[in-house]
Amino acid sequence: MFGVIDKVGKVYQSSGKKTPMVAIEEVSCTIGNGEFMAFLGPSGCGKTTLLRIVAGLVSKTSGSVQIDGREVTGPRRDFGFVFQSLNLLPWRSVLDNVLFPMEILGQRDAAAVSRAQELLATVGLDGFVRSRPHELSGGMQQRVALCRALIHKPSLLLMDEPFGALDELTRMEMHDLLLAIRAATKTTILFVTHSVSEAIYLSDQVLVFSKRPARIVAELAIDLPYPRQADLRYTKEFTQLERRAGEALGILKCTSTT
Amino acid sequence: MHINNLKGYLYPIAGIVVLLFAWHFYVIEFDVPVVVLPTPGQVLEELVSRRAILLSEGWVTLKECVYGFALAFVVGVPLAVALATSRLLNQMFYPILIAMQSVPKIALAPIVLVWLGIGIESKLAIVWMVAFFPIVVDTAAGLRTTPREFIDLAQSLQATRFQLFIKIQFPAALPFVVSGSKVAITLAVIGAVIAEFVGSSAGLGNLLLVANSQLNTPLAFAALFALAALGIALYGAVVLAEHLLKPWLPADTGHNLSLD
């Protein structure tokens, strides 16, 4: 197994309140090498916290996370992270944003620059290498962020609702782009989302989480064939999976009052 | 676009012309003595005929402003960096800094004069005092309000503290440094004039006092206009610096050259 999440729990002990807040309740799962796994759950359920624990950005209260045979104790340089917000550095050009991780790792050389240019070309931004982030649309910015997360060839790519701020059409474009990049790089991907169809369209495995505190309420193996294309969204198999995820989330009953 | 640009210049100029005419006709109509209020024409005459002394005195005031501002910048930015990077220093000195910012530093001018004399040293000290605080406080604010997601990005890559500072915090704070500098340069001119009022033998502030004591109101007004021009020019210089820095600044600052 590439990654093992074992009985991970997270409790926030806020000083003002007497009762501690349980964000995550004993979550266990395994991630195979090269697998695309989605954490699907309602907003604010703790799935992002779990992703950040895996990334080493947040400490866990209990349990263990092992990636590539090593316990995660803090951020690791073999991870790539795509954040929820468009957090490109506004004072850097597109190319310099993509090269940012290489600078931090002390590996910004000619090879890194040409790799950044190649990555930008694969996402269709070869004409924007010298542009500044504010000159790009939201979708283009998130493509740059994707290139930035991949520049140092991470073995695990962590994505925190990366397409949440994009419009529907752009998001669907990004899905196909991400699938293509994944096929090319064979990177293992952990993907947090609250979109049912996004989770199913992209993943090999979907973990459905409950409302806070986060527990796994269903594990869906998505055995839809690759390469996946947009018409897959309208097949019976796809909608059946959507229905199962919807049932696990409880949205097929009336729960919209929360 | 050209038409809009033209209009952008034309309307303010029209406003100035209207005011100058109102001023002129007020003086003529009510027969105001020249000691009380000269006409714009008389002031202009004075500006032209006394340009040599206005320039030489203006040069003195300009130097006081620029050197004082430069000192404030050179001391203020590193101090802000120290405050923002050391929790201990911050806890010790930041409250004092904020408290001192609210002291009317102009009130210290007579004391500074006693310490440093009527030469340029006392002027530099007073300009430094007024210009220093906005630079420190704004820079420190900029350094401590780095967007969380930028810090996350650096931490996810195990950036060192030095890398975090050089590559994230400092560039993210640059717009704050610029806005602090804009306030500081405006205050610097005020500081220089006040310092000259309190005690000096040169500068536009001194010229203004001398002209006043001789009841030479046209010359006082000419000095006032020269001071205004000086202030606008210095502010413009900071705005220009902001534009030259623009490639390094986030997009939401410095959109145009307006003097706002």
Short mmCIF file of C-alpha atoms in Angstrom, two decimals:
data_model
loop_
_atom_site.label_atom_id
_atom_site.label_comp_id
_atom_site.label_asym_id
_atom_site.label_seq_id
_atom_site.Cartn_x
_atom_site.Cartn_y
_atom_site.Cartn_z
CA MET A 1 0.00 0.00 0.00
CA PHE A 2 1.23 3.47 -0.86
CA GLY A 3 -0.64 5.21 1.92
CA VAL A 4 -2.22 4.02 5.13
CA ILE A 5 -4.46 6.26 7.23
CA ASP A 6 -5.04 4.43 10.49
CA LYS A 7 -7.62 5.50 13.06
CA VAL A 8 -6.85 9.18 12.61
CA GLY A 9 -8.72 11.48 14.96
CA LYS A 10 -8.65 15.23 15.47
CA VAL A 11 -10.01 17.05 18.50
CA TYR A 12 -9.84 20.82 18.85
CA GLN A 13 -9.42 21.87 22.45
CA SER A 14 -10.43 25.50 22.38
CA SER A 15 -9.53 27.42 25.50
CA GLY A 16 -12.79 29.33 25.78
CA LYS A 17 -15.13 26.36 25.71
CA LYS A 18 -15.37 23.48 28.13
CA THR A 19 -16.30 20.75 25.66
CA PRO A 20 -13.64 19.91 23.09
CA MET A 21 -14.74 19.92 19.45
CA VAL A 22 -14.30 16.63 17.63
CA ALA A 23 -13.47 17.32 14.00
CA ILE A 24 -12.51 13.83 12.88
CA GLU A 25 -13.53 10.56 14.49
CA GLU A 26 -11.28 7.53 13.85
CA VAL A 27 -10.89 7.50 10.09
CA SER A 28 -9.03 4.61 8.46
CA CYS A 29 -8.37 3.93 4.80
CA THR A 30 -5.68 2.84 2.41
CA ILE A 31 -4.48 4.40 -0.84
CA GLY A 32 -2.88 2.31 -3.55
CA ASN A 33 0.07 3.51 -5.58
CA GLY A 34 -1.16 5.67 -8.45
CA GLU A 35 -4.68 5.67 -7.11
CA PHE A 36 -7.02 8.65 -7.33
CA MET A 37 -9.02 8.88 -4.13
CA ALA A 38 -11.66 11.49 -3.34
CA PHE A 39 -12.86 12.61 0.09
CA LEU A 40 -16.49 13.55 -0.47
CA GLY A 41 -18.55 15.22 2.23
CA PRO A 42 -20.63 18.22 3.21
CA SER A 43 -18.92 21.59 3.66
CA GLY A 44 -17.17 21.97 6.98
CA CYS A 45 -17.29 18.25 7.80
CA GLY A 46 -13.58 17.91 8.48
CA LYS A 47 -12.44 16.35 5.20
CA THR A 48 -10.14 19.28 4.50
CA THR A 49 -8.68 18.89 7.98
CA LEU A 50 -8.02 15.22 7.21
CA LEU A 51 -6.28 16.18 3.98
CA ARG A 52 -4.17 18.71 5.84
CA ILE A 53 -3.26 16.06 8.40
CA VAL A 54 -2.11 13.78 5.59
CA ALA A 55 -0.15 16.72 4.16
CA GLY A 56 1.51 17.29 7.52
CA LEU A 57 0.15 20.84 7.74
CA VAL A 58 -2.12 20.06 10.71
CA SER A 59 -1.26 17.82 13.65
CA LYS A 60 -3.50 14.88 14.45
CA THR A 61 -4.78 14.02 17.91
CA SER A 62 -4.62 10.25 17.47
CA GLY A 63 -3.85 7.55 14.92
CA SER A 64 -1.16 7.39 12.29
CA VAL A 65 -0.62 8.36 8.67
CA GLN A 66 1.97 6.54 6.61
CA ILE A 67 2.79 7.60 3.09
CA ASP A 68 5.29 5.73 0.99
CA GLY A 69 6.38 3.71 4.00
CA ARG A 70 7.11 6.67 6.27
CA GLU A 71 5.04 8.21 9.04
CA VAL A 72 3.93 11.77 8.25
CA THR A 73 5.17 14.06 11.01
CA GLY A 74 5.19 17.36 9.12
CA PRO A 75 5.12 18.78 5.61
CA ARG A 76 7.10 16.69 3.14
CA ARG A 77 8.88 17.72 0.01
CA ASP A 78 7.64 14.72 -1.93
CA PHE A 79 4.09 16.08 -1.64
CA GLY A 80 2.39 18.57 -3.92
CA PHE A 81 -0.51 20.65 -2.63
CA VAL A 82 -3.20 22.47 -4.61
CA PHE A 83 -5.05 24.86 -2.34
CA GLN A 84 -8.68 25.79 -2.26
CA SER A 85 -8.08 29.48 -2.87
CA LEU A 86 -6.25 30.82 -5.86
CA ASN A 87 -3.06 31.52 -4.02
CA LEU A 88 -0.64 32.37 -6.79
CA LEU A 89 1.89 34.94 -5.66
CA PRO A 90 0.73 38.17 -7.31
CA TRP A 91 4.20 39.68 -7.61
CA ARG A 92 5.54 36.75 -9.62
CA SER A 93 5.01 35.88 -13.26
CA VAL A 94 3.25 32.64 -14.17
CA LEU A 95 6.57 30.93 -14.83
CA ASP A 96 8.08 32.16 -11.55
CA ASN A 97 5.02 30.96 -9.67
CA VAL A 98 5.42 27.48 -11.13
CA LEU A 99 9.12 27.55 -10.24
CA PHE A 100 8.46 28.64 -6.66
CA PRO A 101 8.76 25.12 -5.16
CA MET A 102 12.03 24.56 -7.02
CA GLU A 103 13.42 27.75 -5.50
CA ILE A 104 12.43 26.62 -2.03
CA LEU A 105 14.04 23.24 -2.68
CA GLY A 106 17.13 24.98 -4.05
CA GLN A 107 16.74 23.30 -7.43
CA ARG A 108 15.90 26.17 -9.74
CA ASP A 109 18.10 25.43 -12.73
CA ALA A 110 17.74 25.31 -16.50
CA ALA A 111 16.15 21.87 -16.32
CA ALA A 112 13.56 23.13 -13.85
CA VAL A 113 12.73 26.09 -16.09
CA SER A 114 12.25 23.91 -19.13
CA ARG A 115 10.14 21.47 -17.11
CA ALA A 116 7.97 24.37 -15.94
CA GLN A 117 7.55 25.49 -19.52
CA GLU A 118 6.60 21.96 -20.56
CA LEU A 119 4.04 21.72 -17.75
CA LEU A 120 2.53 25.07 -18.70
CA ALA A 121 2.33 23.90 -22.29
CA THR A 122 0.46 20.73 -21.27
CA VAL A 123 -2.18 22.85 -19.56
CA GLY A 124 -2.40 25.16 -22.56
CA LEU A 125 -0.72 28.17 -20.98
CA ASP A 126 2.48 28.31 -23.03
CA GLY A 127 1.47 31.77 -24.25
CA PHE A 128 1.17 33.14 -20.71
CA VAL A 129 4.55 32.29 -19.25
CA ARG A 130 5.41 35.96 -18.64
CA SER A 131 1.91 37.06 -17.57
CA ARG A 132 1.04 38.04 -14.03
CA PRO A 133 -1.64 36.06 -12.17
CA HIS A 134 -4.20 38.88 -12.17
CA GLU A 135 -4.17 38.85 -15.96
CA LEU A 136 -5.50 35.28 -15.99
CA SER A 137 -9.00 33.91 -15.46
CA GLY A 138 -9.78 31.77 -12.41
CA GLY A 139 -9.50 28.56 -14.42
CA MET A 140 -6.15 29.57 -15.87
CA GLN A 141 -4.87 30.51 -12.41
CA GLN A 142 -5.82 27.13 -11.05
CA ARG A 143 -3.99 25.47 -13.95
CA VAL A 144 -0.88 27.40 -12.96
CA ALA A 145 -1.40 26.24 -9.37
CA LEU A 146 -1.64 22.67 -10.65
CA CYS A 147 1.65 23.05 -12.54
CA ARG A 148 3.22 24.52 -9.41
CA ALA A 149 2.11 21.51 -7.37
CA LEU A 150 3.59 19.12 -9.95
CA ILE A 151 6.88 20.87 -10.73
CA HIS A 152 8.92 18.96 -8.15
CA LYS A 153 7.48 15.60 -9.26
CA PRO A 154 5.66 14.82 -6.02
CA SER A 155 4.78 11.20 -5.30
CA LEU A 156 1.50 12.34 -3.72
CA LEU A 157 -0.66 15.19 -4.96
CA LEU A 158 -3.08 16.63 -2.41
CA MET A 159 -5.92 18.74 -3.75
CA ASP A 160 -8.23 20.70 -1.47
CA GLU A 161 -11.44 21.57 -3.35
CA PRO A 162 -9.26 22.99 -6.09
CA PHE A 163 -12.08 23.71 -8.52
CA GLY A 164 -14.63 24.95 -5.99
CA ALA A 165 -14.28 28.59 -7.06
CA LEU A 166 -14.64 27.87 -10.78
CA ASP A 167 -17.76 27.95 -12.91
CA GLU A 168 -19.32 24.68 -14.04
CA LEU A 169 -17.95 24.65 -17.59
CA THR A 170 -14.42 25.57 -16.55
CA ARG A 171 -14.60 22.94 -13.84
CA MET A 172 -15.50 20.23 -16.37
CA GLU A 173 -12.56 21.30 -18.54
CA MET A 174 -10.30 21.10 -15.52
CA HIS A 175 -11.54 17.57 -14.77
CA ASP A 176 -10.46 16.31 -18.18
CA LEU A 177 -7.18 18.15 -17.87
CA LEU A 178 -6.52 16.62 -14.46
CA LEU A 179 -7.34 13.12 -15.75
CA ALA A 180 -4.91 13.63 -18.64
CA ILE A 181 -2.15 14.87 -16.33
CA ARG A 182 -2.75 12.00 -13.98
CA ALA A 183 -2.51 9.49 -16.84
CA ALA A 184 0.77 11.08 -17.89
CA THR A 185 2.39 11.42 -14.47
CA LYS A 186 0.92 8.37 -12.66
CA THR A 187 0.87 10.46 -9.48
CA THR A 188 -1.19 9.26 -6.54
CA ILE A 189 -3.88 11.86 -5.85
CA LEU A 190 -5.98 12.69 -2.80
CA PHE A 191 -8.80 15.02 -3.74
CA VAL A 192 -11.22 16.79 -1.41
CA THR A 193 -14.56 17.90 -2.83
CA HIS A 194 -18.19 18.39 -1.95
CA SER A 195 -19.31 17.75 -5.52
CA VAL A 196 -20.70 14.23 -6.00
CA SER A 197 -20.23 14.14 -9.75
CA GLU A 198 -16.72 15.57 -9.53
CA ALA A 199 -15.69 12.88 -7.05
CA ILE A 200 -17.09 10.07 -9.20
CA TYR A 201 -15.86 11.39 -12.54
CA LEU A 202 -12.27 11.69 -11.35
CA SER A 203 -11.71 8.92 -8.83
CA ASP A 204 -10.93 5.24 -8.47
CA GLN A 205 -12.25 5.33 -4.96
CA VAL A 206 -14.58 7.74 -3.18
CA LEU A 207 -14.76 7.98 0.59
CA VAL A 208 -18.04 9.56 1.67
CA PHE A 209 -17.87 11.46 4.95
CA SER A 210 -20.58 12.31 7.43
CA LYS A 211 -21.23 15.75 8.81
CA ARG A 212 -18.92 16.86 11.60
CA PRO A 213 -17.36 14.95 13.25
CA ALA A 214 -16.10 13.34 10.07
CA ARG A 215 -16.59 9.59 9.80
CA ILE A 216 -16.50 7.45 6.68
CA VAL A 217 -20.09 6.51 5.92
CA ALA A 218 -19.45 4.80 2.60
CA GLU A 219 -16.58 3.65 0.42
CA LEU A 220 -17.42 3.58 -3.27
CA ALA A 221 -15.14 1.81 -5.69
CA ILE A 222 -15.50 3.64 -9.00
CA ASP A 223 -14.81 1.02 -11.64
CA LEU A 224 -15.72 3.21 -14.60
CA PRO A 225 -13.32 2.69 -17.50
CA TYR A 226 -10.53 5.02 -18.60
CA PRO A 227 -10.04 7.21 -20.50
CA ARG A 228 -13.04 9.03 -19.13
CA GLN A 229 -14.83 11.57 -21.24
CA ALA A 230 -17.69 13.96 -20.66
CA ASP A 231 -20.35 11.60 -22.05
CA LEU A 232 -19.60 9.28 -19.15
CA ARG A 233 -21.50 11.71 -16.94
CA TYR A 234 -24.75 10.72 -18.66
CA THR A 235 -24.41 6.92 -18.46
CA LYS A 236 -26.54 4.74 -16.21
CA GLU A 237 -23.50 3.49 -14.29
CA PHE A 238 -22.48 7.05 -13.49
CA THR A 239 -25.89 8.13 -12.25
CA GLN A 240 -26.19 4.96 -10.19
CA LEU A 241 -22.95 5.80 -8.45
CA GLU A 242 -24.18 9.36 -7.93
CA ARG A 243 -27.33 7.95 -6.34
CA ARG A 244 -25.33 5.73 -3.99
CA ALA A 245 -23.14 8.65 -2.97
CA GLY A 246 -26.20 10.82 -2.52
CA GLU A 247 -27.79 8.21 -0.27
CA ALA A 248 -24.62 7.94 1.79
CA LEU A 249 -24.53 11.71 2.17
CA GLY A 250 -28.17 11.71 3.16
CA ILE A 251 -29.12 14.24 0.49
CA LEU A 252 -31.76 11.96 -0.97
CA LYS A 253 -33.71 12.48 2.21
CA CYS A 254 -34.55 16.03 3.25
CA THR A 255 -31.49 17.31 5.09
CA SER A 256 -31.21 20.71 3.50
CA THR A 257 -32.22 22.50 6.68
CA THR A 258 -28.72 22.37 8.12
CA MET B 1 -9.39 57.00 -24.17
CA HIS B 2 -7.49 60.08 -25.33
CA ILE B 3 -10.60 62.20 -24.92
CA ASN B 4 -11.10 60.86 -21.42
CA ASN B 5 -7.47 61.57 -20.55
CA LEU B 6 -7.83 65.09 -21.85
CA LYS B 7 -11.00 65.57 -19.81
CA GLY B 8 -9.20 64.16 -16.80
CA TYR B 9 -6.71 67.03 -17.05
CA LEU B 10 -9.08 69.68 -18.33
CA TYR B 11 -11.59 69.63 -15.50
CA PRO B 12 -9.10 70.11 -12.64
CA ILE B 13 -7.42 72.90 -14.61
CA ALA B 14 -10.80 74.54 -15.16
CA GLY B 15 -11.39 74.26 -11.40
CA ILE B 16 -8.10 76.01 -10.66
CA VAL B 17 -8.87 78.77 -13.16
CA VAL B 18 -12.30 79.35 -11.59
CA LEU B 19 -10.74 79.63 -8.11
CA LEU B 20 -8.00 82.00 -9.31
CA PHE B 21 -10.59 84.26 -10.95
CA ALA B 22 -12.75 84.23 -7.82
CA TRP B 23 -9.70 85.16 -5.75
CA HIS B 24 -8.68 87.91 -8.16
CA PHE B 25 -12.12 89.51 -8.32
CA TYR B 26 -12.59 89.25 -4.58
CA VAL B 27 -9.40 91.27 -4.01
CA ILE B 28 -10.30 93.85 -6.69
CA GLU B 29 -13.98 94.12 -5.81
CA PHE B 30 -13.50 94.55 -2.04
CA ASP B 31 -10.31 96.57 -2.41
CA VAL B 32 -8.38 94.22 -0.12
CA PRO B 33 -4.98 95.71 0.83
CA VAL B 34 -2.02 93.79 -0.55
CA VAL B 35 -0.70 93.14 2.98
CA VAL B 36 -3.81 91.14 3.74
CA LEU B 37 -4.22 89.34 0.44
CA PRO B 38 -2.36 89.97 -2.83
CA THR B 39 -3.95 89.10 -6.17
CA PRO B 40 -2.88 85.91 -7.94
CA GLY B 41 -1.11 88.13 -10.44
CA GLN B 42 0.97 89.79 -7.74
CA VAL B 43 1.88 86.41 -6.31
CA LEU B 44 2.90 85.22 -9.76
CA GLU B 45 5.00 88.33 -10.23
CA GLU B 46 6.71 87.63 -6.93
CA LEU B 47 7.26 83.99 -7.88
CA VAL B 48 9.00 85.08 -11.08
CA SER B 49 11.00 88.02 -9.74
CA ARG B 50 12.18 86.24 -6.57
CA ARG B 51 12.71 82.86 -8.21
CA ALA B 52 16.40 82.78 -7.29
CA ILE B 53 15.78 83.00 -3.56
CA LEU B 54 12.74 80.71 -3.78
CA LEU B 55 14.84 78.09 -5.53
CA SER B 56 17.78 78.34 -3.14
CA GLU B 57 15.56 78.30 -0.03
CA GLY B 58 13.44 75.55 -1.60
CA TRP B 59 16.58 73.53 -2.18
CA VAL B 60 17.32 73.70 1.56
CA THR B 61 13.81 72.53 2.49
CA LEU B 62 13.92 69.82 -0.19
CA LYS B 63 17.15 68.45 1.25
CA GLU B 64 15.70 68.42 4.76
CA CYS B 65 12.66 66.50 3.53
CA VAL B 66 14.52 63.99 1.38
CA TYR B 67 17.33 63.27 3.84
CA GLY B 68 14.94 63.06 6.77
CA PHE B 69 12.62 60.76 4.84
CA ALA B 70 15.52 58.60 3.70
CA LEU B 71 16.74 58.27 7.29
CA ALA B 72 13.24 57.35 8.42
CA PHE B 73 13.02 54.73 5.68
CA VAL B 74 16.45 53.27 6.33
CA VAL B 75 15.79 52.95 10.06
CA GLY B 76 12.06 52.24 9.85
CA VAL B 77 11.97 49.30 7.46
CA PRO B 78 14.63 47.20 9.25
CA LEU B 79 13.03 48.02 12.59
CA ALA B 80 9.64 46.88 11.28
CA VAL B 81 11.30 43.67 10.05
CA ALA B 82 12.80 43.11 13.50
CA LEU B 83 9.45 43.72 15.18
CA ALA B 84 7.60 41.44 12.80
CA THR B 85 10.08 38.57 13.02
CA SER B 86 10.87 38.59 16.73
CA ARG B 87 8.01 37.93 19.09
CA LEU B 88 10.04 39.24 22.02
CA LEU B 89 10.98 42.53 20.37
CA ASN B 90 7.43 42.90 19.18
CA GLN B 91 5.97 42.43 22.63
CA MET B 92 8.51 44.78 24.15
CA PHE B 93 8.39 47.64 21.70
CA TYR B 94 5.28 47.54 19.53
CA PRO B 95 2.96 48.99 22.19
CA ILE B 96 5.48 51.77 22.86
CA LEU B 97 5.69 52.46 19.16
CA ILE B 98 1.91 52.76 18.86
CA ALA B 99 1.78 54.98 21.93
CA MET B 100 4.54 57.22 20.57
CA GLN B 101 2.79 57.45 17.25
CA SER B 102 -0.04 59.31 18.90
CA VAL B 103 2.30 61.84 20.55
CA PRO B 104 2.19 65.10 18.57
CA LYS B 105 5.82 64.95 17.55
CA ILE B 106 5.71 68.53 16.31
CA ALA B 107 5.42 69.52 19.97
CA LEU B 108 8.90 68.10 20.49
CA ALA B 109 10.37 70.48 17.91
CA PRO B 110 11.45 73.19 20.40
CA ILE B 111 13.19 70.57 22.56
CA VAL B 112 14.96 69.06 19.57
CA LEU B 113 16.10 72.54 18.66
CA VAL B 114 17.68 72.95 22.09
CA TRP B 115 19.48 69.64 21.64
CA LEU B 116 20.64 69.99 18.05
CA GLY B 117 20.74 73.71 17.30
CA ILE B 118 19.25 75.62 14.38
CA GLY B 119 21.23 73.89 11.65
CA ILE B 120 20.09 71.05 9.41
CA GLU B 121 20.57 68.45 12.18
CA SER B 122 17.47 69.57 14.09
CA LYS B 123 15.46 69.66 10.84
CA LEU B 124 16.52 66.13 9.96
CA ALA B 125 15.63 64.92 13.44
CA ILE B 126 12.15 66.43 13.31
CA VAL B 127 11.45 65.24 9.76
CA TRP B 128 12.75 61.82 10.77
CA MET B 129 10.41 61.71 13.77
CA VAL B 130 7.27 62.47 11.80
CA ALA B 131 8.14 60.28 8.81
CA PHE B 132 9.44 57.33 10.80
CA PHE B 133 6.21 56.16 12.42
CA PRO B 134 4.00 55.63 9.38
CA ILE B 135 6.81 53.69 7.71
CA VAL B 136 7.44 51.41 10.71
CA VAL B 137 3.81 50.87 11.58
CA ASP B 138 2.64 50.22 8.01
CA THR B 139 5.58 47.96 7.18
CA ALA B 140 5.12 45.97 10.39
CA ALA B 141 1.39 45.68 9.66
CA GLY B 142 2.15 44.43 6.17
CA LEU B 143 4.63 41.88 7.46
CA ARG B 144 2.23 40.50 10.03
CA THR B 145 -0.80 40.26 7.73
CA THR B 146 0.72 37.92 5.16
CA PRO B 147 -2.19 35.95 3.69
CA ARG B 148 -2.51 32.59 5.42
CA GLU B 149 -2.59 30.67 2.14
CA PHE B 150 0.80 32.06 1.10
CA ILE B 151 2.30 30.87 4.37
CA ASP B 152 0.65 27.48 3.90
CA LEU B 153 2.21 27.22 0.47
CA ALA B 154 5.69 27.90 1.83
CA GLN B 155 5.21 25.58 4.78
CA SER B 156 3.92 22.74 2.63
CA LEU B 157 7.34 22.88 0.96
CA GLN B 158 9.22 23.06 4.26
CA ALA B 159 10.53 26.52 3.50
CA THR B 160 13.00 27.85 6.05
CA ARG B 161 12.09 30.94 8.05
CA PHE B 162 14.50 32.94 5.95
CA GLN B 163 12.93 31.70 2.70
CA LEU B 164 9.48 32.42 4.08
CA PHE B 165 10.53 35.96 4.85
CA ILE B 166 12.42 36.74 1.64
CA LYS B 167 10.10 35.03 -0.81
CA ILE B 168 6.68 35.50 0.81
CA GLN B 169 6.40 37.91 3.73
CA PHE B 170 8.52 40.77 2.46
CA PRO B 171 7.18 40.94 -1.09
CA ALA B 172 3.64 40.61 0.29
CA ALA B 173 4.32 43.60 2.56
CA LEU B 174 5.71 45.87 -0.17
CA PRO B 175 2.37 47.59 -0.90
CA PHE B 176 2.22 48.51 2.80
CA VAL B 177 5.74 49.93 2.66
CA VAL B 178 4.65 52.07 -0.27
CA SER B 179 1.49 53.33 1.42
CA GLY B 180 3.44 54.11 4.60
CA SER B 181 5.98 56.00 2.51
CA LYS B 182 3.23 58.08 0.90
CA VAL B 183 2.00 59.21 4.30
CA ALA B 184 5.57 59.72 5.49
CA ILE B 185 6.64 61.96 2.62
CA THR B 186 3.61 64.20 3.13
CA LEU B 187 4.38 64.49 6.83
CA ALA B 188 8.05 65.09 6.05
CA VAL B 189 7.25 68.37 4.30
CA ILE B 190 5.09 69.49 7.23
CA GLY B 191 7.85 68.47 9.63
CA ALA B 192 10.47 70.44 7.72
CA VAL B 193 8.39 73.62 7.66
CA ILE B 194 7.52 73.39 11.35
CA ALA B 195 11.17 72.78 12.17
CA GLU B 196 12.11 75.89 10.21
CA PHE B 197 9.37 77.89 11.94
CA VAL B 198 10.71 76.93 15.34
CA GLY B 199 14.22 78.02 14.57
CA SER B 200 16.30 78.26 11.42
CA SER B 201 18.23 80.55 9.16
CA ALA B 202 17.25 79.05 5.83
CA GLY B 203 14.51 77.21 3.98
CA LEU B 204 11.08 78.07 2.63
CA GLY B 205 9.56 78.00 6.12
CA ASN B 206 12.13 80.54 7.23
CA LEU B 207 11.50 82.65 4.13
CA LEU B 208 7.79 82.60 4.92
CA LEU B 209 8.45 83.86 8.45
CA VAL B 210 10.79 86.59 7.23
CA ALA B 211 8.35 87.74 4.53
CA ASN B 212 5.56 87.83 7.10
CA SER B 213 7.58 89.88 9.55
CA GLN B 214 8.30 92.39 6.77
CA LEU B 215 4.60 92.45 5.86
CA ASN B 216 5.63 91.23 2.41
CA THR B 217 2.53 89.13 1.88
CA PRO B 218 3.11 88.50 -1.84
CA LEU B 219 6.47 86.90 -0.99
CA ALA B 220 4.86 84.86 1.81
CA PHE B 221 2.32 83.58 -0.69
CA ALA B 222 5.05 82.88 -3.21
CA ALA B 223 6.86 80.81 -0.57
CA LEU B 224 3.61 79.01 0.20
CA PHE B 225 3.13 78.11 -3.45
CA ALA B 226 6.71 76.92 -3.66
CA LEU B 227 6.10 74.73 -0.62
CA ALA B 228 2.97 73.28 -2.19
CA ALA B 229 4.90 72.52 -5.37
CA LEU B 230 7.62 70.88 -3.29
CA GLY B 231 5.11 68.71 -1.44
CA ILE B 232 3.39 67.63 -4.65
CA ALA B 233 6.71 66.89 -6.34
CA LEU B 234 7.90 64.73 -3.43
CA TYR B 235 4.63 62.84 -3.28
CA GLY B 236 4.82 62.41 -7.04
CA ALA B 237 8.31 60.96 -6.64
CA VAL B 238 6.98 58.30 -4.25
CA VAL B 239 4.15 57.50 -6.66
CA LEU B 240 6.73 57.23 -9.43
CA ALA B 241 8.80 54.85 -7.33
CA GLU B 242 5.65 52.83 -6.79
CA HIS B 243 5.20 52.60 -10.55
CA LEU B 244 8.77 51.52 -11.10
CA LEU B 245 8.20 48.86 -8.43
CA LYS B 246 4.93 47.80 -9.99
CA PRO B 247 6.19 44.52 -11.46
CA TRP B 248 6.85 43.39 -7.88
CA LEU B 249 3.66 44.73 -6.39
CA PRO B 250 0.32 42.93 -6.30
CA ALA B 251 -2.03 44.05 -8.99
CA ASP B 252 -4.42 45.92 -6.73
CA THR B 253 -2.06 48.79 -5.96
CA GLY B 254 -0.97 51.74 -8.00
CA HIS B 255 -3.43 51.56 -10.85
CA ASN B 256 -2.94 55.15 -11.93
CA LEU B 257 -0.83 58.17 -11.35
CA SER B 258 -3.55 60.11 -9.60
CA LEU B 259 -2.45 62.01 -6.54
CA ASP B 260 -4.87 60.44 -4.12
#
